[in-house]
């Protein structure tokens, strides 16, 4: 075990000159008169061990530790103390057998520590001493009053000694640190839980909106799937009908060409007969004395035939035009049964196409961009729109799309892309009150000159565009285009009506003219009878008969051809209607394939149903959607965002809870370890206390907690001096208290042995009998440790292995050592 080899002092307190004090193994006593400086030996050792408080070294301030001089002695410039340790067992972490620890203090109060001559810090010195269980404030150094302090301290303070010895202060620091962390995390948890409750409240409020929106979305998706199935069926039917119409058109066109050939043949025959008639007429004119009459009659007859043929042709054309007018009128969306049924309802302004005026050059662009919206019915309020829908549904009239002015909101305006002609909503004319629906339908579609211009704009802008000739470029990049056949039915109907009126007026004029011609021919025919040319006239009449038959045949062929032409017109109209449905269904299907992504299995099941079943399901779904009332679709996105935020925050809160639990577990473990360490230390010190007290007094002693299960309670000392009953320490005499305190100190030293022990007049209150007992105990302890006792007790001095006498001369302490002979016990 490491021990003090010697102490060297210079300029420290009352020691001016360099003094070396060897401390051999065993029991050493430092004695001398009061004020000679014997306690300065202890102060010097504590000084070099790292004591920083000047008061504990019995000085007002650190400068007072330097020799202050006297009448004959100069003031020292510094105080230097060196301790030499026997380190052959390498208890101290240095390689040398002798370890030197020094501390030098200058007048400025600056200390310099050295370890074997090498400058080190105070903390490094403390760390070196800690390896040998040497501490500046250790219980191996007992100063004047320490014994009485142990006797006078209360039970809790006394327990604090066990805390310090057991080392649970380290656990206290850890527990305190963990407690601060627990307090911080507890505050964080309280704040987090408060926010969590607020988020739960917000999420709860939105849950109904979210569920309603979710139901609406699910029903809407199902409705769209049913609608898609209906469109696909319509597409399939339209495709079959289109093929059938095309086939019938081919057959009728063949018949028309055949009849056209027959008409050409009749025209050729008729021309030939006319030539013959002309030749006959010339002969007749030469032979007739009334040539002028015959000539006029022939001309009138020819003109009359032409007028009759013209009138017949006009009548046939009028009938054909009337049929066309009726068919085209039936195709006009504005006269559809559904629109007609609600056109007179309150708040109905009309269909969109009737509320706008489109300049001619933008007609195709508007028709393509608006598409089916041109047939939308514009109403003033949502309530009136719902009323119209209920009326159509109740009376099974049909379907229509309604645009309520109080609900429709135009999409946010965007800057017009460079190179575009303008937004379609700015290129058409309309009343200001219809602005919301016009902007809704046409406000986001830019009109451009051609497809090349649209291609250039699409490179830098994502915007919907339509060309003047009807090519459509979607903002998504989808392009619809090709040859566009404009179907302006209203214009066609108006043109047909005007043509019909013109032909009727022409027939009225021709009929008057024919009447006048018949009257003239009757007069000329009477004049021509009985002339030589009469026989020739009969021949001419036979020619007329043959020509009449040719005309009738031609007329039959022509009328048949007109019938076929009408049928062809009907078929072309049907084809146009079917093509429109076909193209619309195709575009809808393409859009749904890209945007909806309907599952093949679901679509297959729907396509197996009949159209009536699909329409019934569509109606039921529509009723369910309407029954949901107003829907906040933003709730889907907002609820998801809030829930995601809530889940993330809850995860953070859970982590905080886990952290809090981990800290609580750590505190519990620290407390458990602290209690275990304290209990083991108390048990061991109590065992030593019993033995030491028995050695000192022959009596019994006990250490126990005031509350056995609470290590924070006070430490009670109960002793039973030889021949007495068990007493509390407060009930003992002064000497008994001192012996008890010594027993506790020596018990502590046995539990945690130190290389050396220093007692500074700790025996002052003992009588001779008790001093003798203390001396015997010290001698016994000194066999394994080094004892340095400062005292002027004769009993101690006589029993010491070596004695150092301290005297004062001219304000300076002098020291003299005496080795005492060993005595036989």
PDB file of N, CA, C and O in Angstrom, residues 252 254-267 269 316 548-566:
ATOM      1  N   UNK A 252     -78.400   1.874-101.976  1.00  0.00           N
ATOM      2  CA  UNK A 252     -79.226   2.945-102.537  1.00  0.00           C
ATOM      3  C   UNK A 252     -78.458   3.747-103.585  1.00  0.00           C
ATOM      4  O   UNK A 252     -79.034   4.202-104.589  1.00  0.00           O
ATOM      5  N   UNK A 254     -76.188   2.598-105.534  1.00  0.00           N
ATOM      6  CA  UNK A 254     -76.187   1.781-106.750  1.00  0.00           C
ATOM      7  C   UNK A 254     -77.510   1.957-107.507  1.00  0.00           C
ATOM      8  O   UNK A 254     -77.529   2.112-108.745  1.00  0.00           O
ATOM      9  N   UNK A 255     -78.635   1.901-106.773  1.00  0.00           N
ATOM     10  CA  UNK A 255     -79.943   2.081-107.406  1.00  0.00           C
ATOM     11  C   UNK A 255     -80.045   3.471-108.042  1.00  0.00           C
ATOM     12  O   UNK A 255     -80.576   3.633-109.157  1.00  0.00           O
ATOM     13  N   UNK A 256     -79.513   4.476-107.323  1.00  0.00           N
ATOM     14  CA  UNK A 256     -79.574   5.850-107.840  1.00  0.00           C
ATOM     15  C   UNK A 256     -78.785   5.971-109.139  1.00  0.00           C
ATOM     16  O   UNK A 256     -79.235   6.615-110.105  1.00  0.00           O
ATOM     17  N   UNK A 257     -77.631   5.352-109.191  1.00  0.00           N
ATOM     18  CA  UNK A 257     -76.816   5.408-110.418  1.00  0.00           C
ATOM     19  C   UNK A 257     -77.526   4.693-111.584  1.00  0.00           C
ATOM     20  O   UNK A 257     -77.469   5.136-112.729  1.00  0.00           O
ATOM     21  N   UNK A 258     -78.186   3.591-111.250  1.00  0.00           N
ATOM     22  CA  UNK A 258     -78.911   2.855-112.289  1.00  0.00           C
ATOM     23  C   UNK A 258     -80.028   3.714-112.873  1.00  0.00           C
ATOM     24  O   UNK A 258     -80.193   3.813-114.107  1.00  0.00           O
ATOM     25  N   UNK A 259     -80.816   4.350-112.013  1.00  0.00           N
ATOM     26  CA  UNK A 259     -81.904   5.216-112.474  1.00  0.00           C
ATOM     27  C   UNK A 259     -81.351   6.430-113.228  1.00  0.00           C
ATOM     28  O   UNK A 259     -81.954   6.908-114.192  1.00  0.00           O
ATOM     29  N   UNK A 260     -80.208   6.935-112.775  1.00  0.00           N
ATOM     30  CA  UNK A 260     -79.580   8.062-113.461  1.00  0.00           C
ATOM     31  C   UNK A 260     -79.228   7.663-114.900  1.00  0.00           C
ATOM     32  O   UNK A 260     -79.384   8.446-115.843  1.00  0.00           O
ATOM     33  N   UNK A 261     -78.792   6.390-115.074  1.00  0.00           N
ATOM     34  CA  UNK A 261     -78.500   5.887-116.428  1.00  0.00           C
ATOM     35  C   UNK A 261     -79.753   5.816-117.288  1.00  0.00           C
ATOM     36  O   UNK A 261     -79.725   6.159-118.479  1.00  0.00           O
ATOM     37  N   UNK A 262     -80.871   5.348-116.678  1.00  0.00           N
ATOM     38  CA  UNK A 262     -82.130   5.284-117.417  1.00  0.00           C
ATOM     39  C   UNK A 262     -82.583   6.686-117.837  1.00  0.00           C
ATOM     40  O   UNK A 262     -83.060   6.886-118.963  1.00  0.00           O
ATOM     41  N   UNK A 263     -82.446   7.655-116.929  1.00  0.00           N
ATOM     42  CA  UNK A 263     -82.854   9.031-117.254  1.00  0.00           C
ATOM     43  C   UNK A 263     -82.024   9.567-118.411  1.00  0.00           C
ATOM     44  O   UNK A 263     -82.539  10.237-119.335  1.00  0.00           O
ATOM     45  N   UNK A 264     -80.749   9.274-118.397  1.00  0.00           N
ATOM     46  CA  UNK A 264     -79.890   9.727-119.508  1.00  0.00           C
ATOM     47  C   UNK A 264     -80.323   9.090-120.830  1.00  0.00           C
ATOM     48  O   UNK A 264     -80.323   9.727-121.890  1.00  0.00           O
ATOM     49  N   UNK A 265     -80.730   7.803-120.746  1.00  0.00           N
ATOM     50  CA  UNK A 265     -81.198   7.112-121.967  1.00  0.00           C
ATOM     51  C   UNK A 265     -82.485   7.763-122.482  1.00  0.00           C
ATOM     52  O   UNK A 265     -82.623   8.034-123.685  1.00  0.00           O
ATOM     53  N   UNK A 266     -83.439   8.068-121.557  1.00  0.00           N
ATOM     54  CA  UNK A 266     -84.691   8.719-121.967  1.00  0.00           C
ATOM     55  C   UNK A 266     -84.412  10.108-122.531  1.00  0.00           C
ATOM     56  O   UNK A 266     -85.051  10.573-123.484  1.00  0.00           O
ATOM     57  N   UNK A 267     -83.449  10.797-121.945  1.00  0.00           N
ATOM     58  CA  UNK A 267     -83.104  12.135-122.450  1.00  0.00           C
ATOM     59  C   UNK A 267     -82.566  12.033-123.887  1.00  0.00           C
ATOM     60  O   UNK A 267     -82.879  12.875-124.754  1.00  0.00           O
ATOM     61  N   UNK A 269     -83.264   9.595-126.101  1.00  0.00           N
ATOM     62  CA  UNK A 269     -84.402   9.247-126.973  1.00  0.00           C
ATOM     63  C   UNK A 269     -85.259  10.481-127.241  1.00  0.00           C
ATOM     64  O   UNK A 269     -85.726  10.713-128.360  1.00  0.00           O
ATOM     65  N   UNK A 316     -92.167  18.713-106.940  1.00  0.00           N
ATOM     66  CA  UNK A 316     -91.388  17.591-106.372  1.00  0.00           C
ATOM     67  C   UNK A 316     -90.304  18.113-105.429  1.00  0.00           C
ATOM     68  O   UNK A 316     -90.071  17.561-104.338  1.00  0.00           O
ATOM     69  N   UNK A 548     -94.403  12.219-125.339  1.00  0.00           N
ATOM     70  CA  UNK A 548     -95.080  12.250-124.028  1.00  0.00           C
ATOM     71  C   UNK A 548     -94.778  11.000-123.236  1.00  0.00           C
ATOM     72  O   UNK A 548     -94.511  11.036-122.023  1.00  0.00           O
ATOM     73  N   UNK A 549     -94.847   9.817-123.934  1.00  0.00           N
ATOM     74  CA  UNK A 549     -94.570   8.564-123.241  1.00  0.00           C
ATOM     75  C   UNK A 549     -93.122   8.547-122.715  1.00  0.00           C
ATOM     76  O   UNK A 549     -92.854   8.047-121.615  1.00  0.00           O
ATOM     77  N   UNK A 550     -92.206   9.088-123.578  1.00  0.00           N
ATOM     78  CA  UNK A 550     -90.804   9.138-123.122  1.00  0.00           C
ATOM     79  C   UNK A 550     -90.690  10.023-121.874  1.00  0.00           C
ATOM     80  O   UNK A 550     -89.991   9.681-120.900  1.00  0.00           O
ATOM     81  N   UNK A 551     -91.429  11.141-121.888  1.00  0.00           N
ATOM     82  CA  UNK A 551     -91.365  12.044-120.739  1.00  0.00           C
ATOM     83  C   UNK A 551     -91.915  11.379-119.479  1.00  0.00           C
ATOM     84  O   UNK A 551     -91.381  11.532-118.389  1.00  0.00           O
ATOM     85  N   UNK A 552     -93.015  10.606-119.673  1.00  0.00           N
ATOM     86  CA  UNK A 552     -93.596   9.928-118.503  1.00  0.00           C
ATOM     87  C   UNK A 552     -92.624   8.896-117.927  1.00  0.00           C
ATOM     88  O   UNK A 552     -92.478   8.765-116.708  1.00  0.00           O
ATOM     89  N   UNK A 553     -92.012   8.133-118.838  1.00  0.00           N
ATOM     90  CA  UNK A 553     -91.029   7.146-118.363  1.00  0.00           C
ATOM     91  C   UNK A 553     -89.879   7.851-117.614  1.00  0.00           C
ATOM     92  O   UNK A 553     -89.403   7.405-116.571  1.00  0.00           O
ATOM     93  N   UNK A 554     -89.465   8.974-118.280  1.00  0.00           N
ATOM     94  CA  UNK A 554     -88.367   9.694-117.627  1.00  0.00           C
ATOM     95  C   UNK A 554     -88.817  10.237-116.260  1.00  0.00           C
ATOM     96  O   UNK A 554     -88.073  10.220-115.280  1.00  0.00           O
ATOM     97  N   UNK A 555     -90.099  10.705-116.251  1.00  0.00           N
ATOM     98  CA  UNK A 555     -90.620  11.236-115.002  1.00  0.00           C
ATOM     99  C   UNK A 555     -90.662  10.153-113.929  1.00  0.00           C
ATOM    100  O   UNK A 555     -90.287  10.384-112.771  1.00  0.00           O
ATOM    101  N   UNK A 556     -91.132   8.953-114.304  1.00  0.00           N
ATOM    102  CA  UNK A 556     -91.169   7.842-113.331  1.00  0.00           C
ATOM    103  C   UNK A 556     -89.776   7.548-112.801  1.00  0.00           C
ATOM    104  O   UNK A 556     -89.573   7.374-111.586  1.00  0.00           O
ATOM    105  N   UNK A 557     -88.822   7.459-113.755  1.00  0.00           N
ATOM    106  CA  UNK A 557     -87.435   7.181-113.328  1.00  0.00           C
ATOM    107  C   UNK A 557     -86.911   8.306-112.431  1.00  0.00           C
ATOM    108  O   UNK A 557     -86.229   8.069-111.419  1.00  0.00           O
ATOM    109  N   UNK A 558     -87.261   9.551-112.842  1.00  0.00           N
ATOM    110  CA  UNK A 558     -86.781  10.699-112.079  1.00  0.00           C
ATOM    111  C   UNK A 558     -87.371  10.709-110.665  1.00  0.00           C
ATOM    112  O   UNK A 558     -86.682  10.971-109.670  1.00  0.00           O
ATOM    113  N   UNK A 559     -88.707  10.407-110.588  1.00  0.00           N
ATOM    114  CA  UNK A 559     -89.346  10.386-109.268  1.00  0.00           C
ATOM    115  C   UNK A 559     -88.786   9.271-108.399  1.00  0.00           C
ATOM    116  O   UNK A 559     -88.604   9.441-107.184  1.00  0.00           O
ATOM    117  N   UNK A 560     -88.547   8.117-109.047  1.00  0.00           N
ATOM    118  CA  UNK A 560     -87.925   7.028-108.277  1.00  0.00           C
ATOM    119  C   UNK A 560     -86.555   7.456-107.752  1.00  0.00           C
ATOM    120  O   UNK A 560     -86.166   7.181-106.618  1.00  0.00           O
ATOM    121  N   UNK A 561     -85.840   8.159-108.648  1.00  0.00           N
ATOM    122  CA  UNK A 561     -84.502   8.616-108.238  1.00  0.00           C
ATOM    123  C   UNK A 561     -84.621   9.647-107.104  1.00  0.00           C
ATOM    124  O   UNK A 561     -83.812   9.654-106.167  1.00  0.00           O
ATOM    125  N   UNK A 562     -85.668  10.510-107.186  1.00  0.00           N
ATOM    126  CA  UNK A 562     -85.877  11.472-106.101  1.00  0.00           C
ATOM    127  C   UNK A 562     -86.167  10.771-104.775  1.00  0.00           C
ATOM    128  O   UNK A 562     -85.668  11.169-103.714  1.00  0.00           O
ATOM    129  N   UNK A 563     -87.011   9.707-104.859  1.00  0.00           N
ATOM    130  CA  UNK A 563     -87.319   8.933-103.645  1.00  0.00           C
ATOM    131  C   UNK A 563     -86.043   8.344-103.045  1.00  0.00           C
ATOM    132  O   UNK A 563     -85.791   8.385-101.834  1.00  0.00           O
ATOM    133  N   UNK A 564     -85.234   7.781-103.978  1.00  0.00           N
ATOM    134  CA  UNK A 564     -83.974   7.188-103.502  1.00  0.00           C
ATOM    135  C   UNK A 564     -83.065   8.273-102.925  1.00  0.00           C
ATOM    136  O   UNK A 564     -82.382   8.067-101.904  1.00  0.00           O
ATOM    137  N   UNK A 565     -83.075   9.459-103.592  1.00  0.00           N
ATOM    138  CA  UNK A 565     -82.261  10.564-103.079  1.00  0.00           C
ATOM    139  C   UNK A 565     -82.728  10.976-101.681  1.00  0.00           C
ATOM    140  O   UNK A 565     -81.910  11.251-100.802  1.00  0.00           O
ATOM    141  N   UNK A 566     -84.059  10.981-101.514  1.00  0.00           N
ATOM    142  CA  UNK A 566     -84.572  11.297-100.175  1.00  0.00           C
ATOM    143  C   UNK A 566     -84.149  10.243 -99.148  1.00  0.00           C
ATOM    144  O   UNK A 566     -83.784  10.560 -98.018  1.00  0.00           O
TER     145      UNK A 566
END
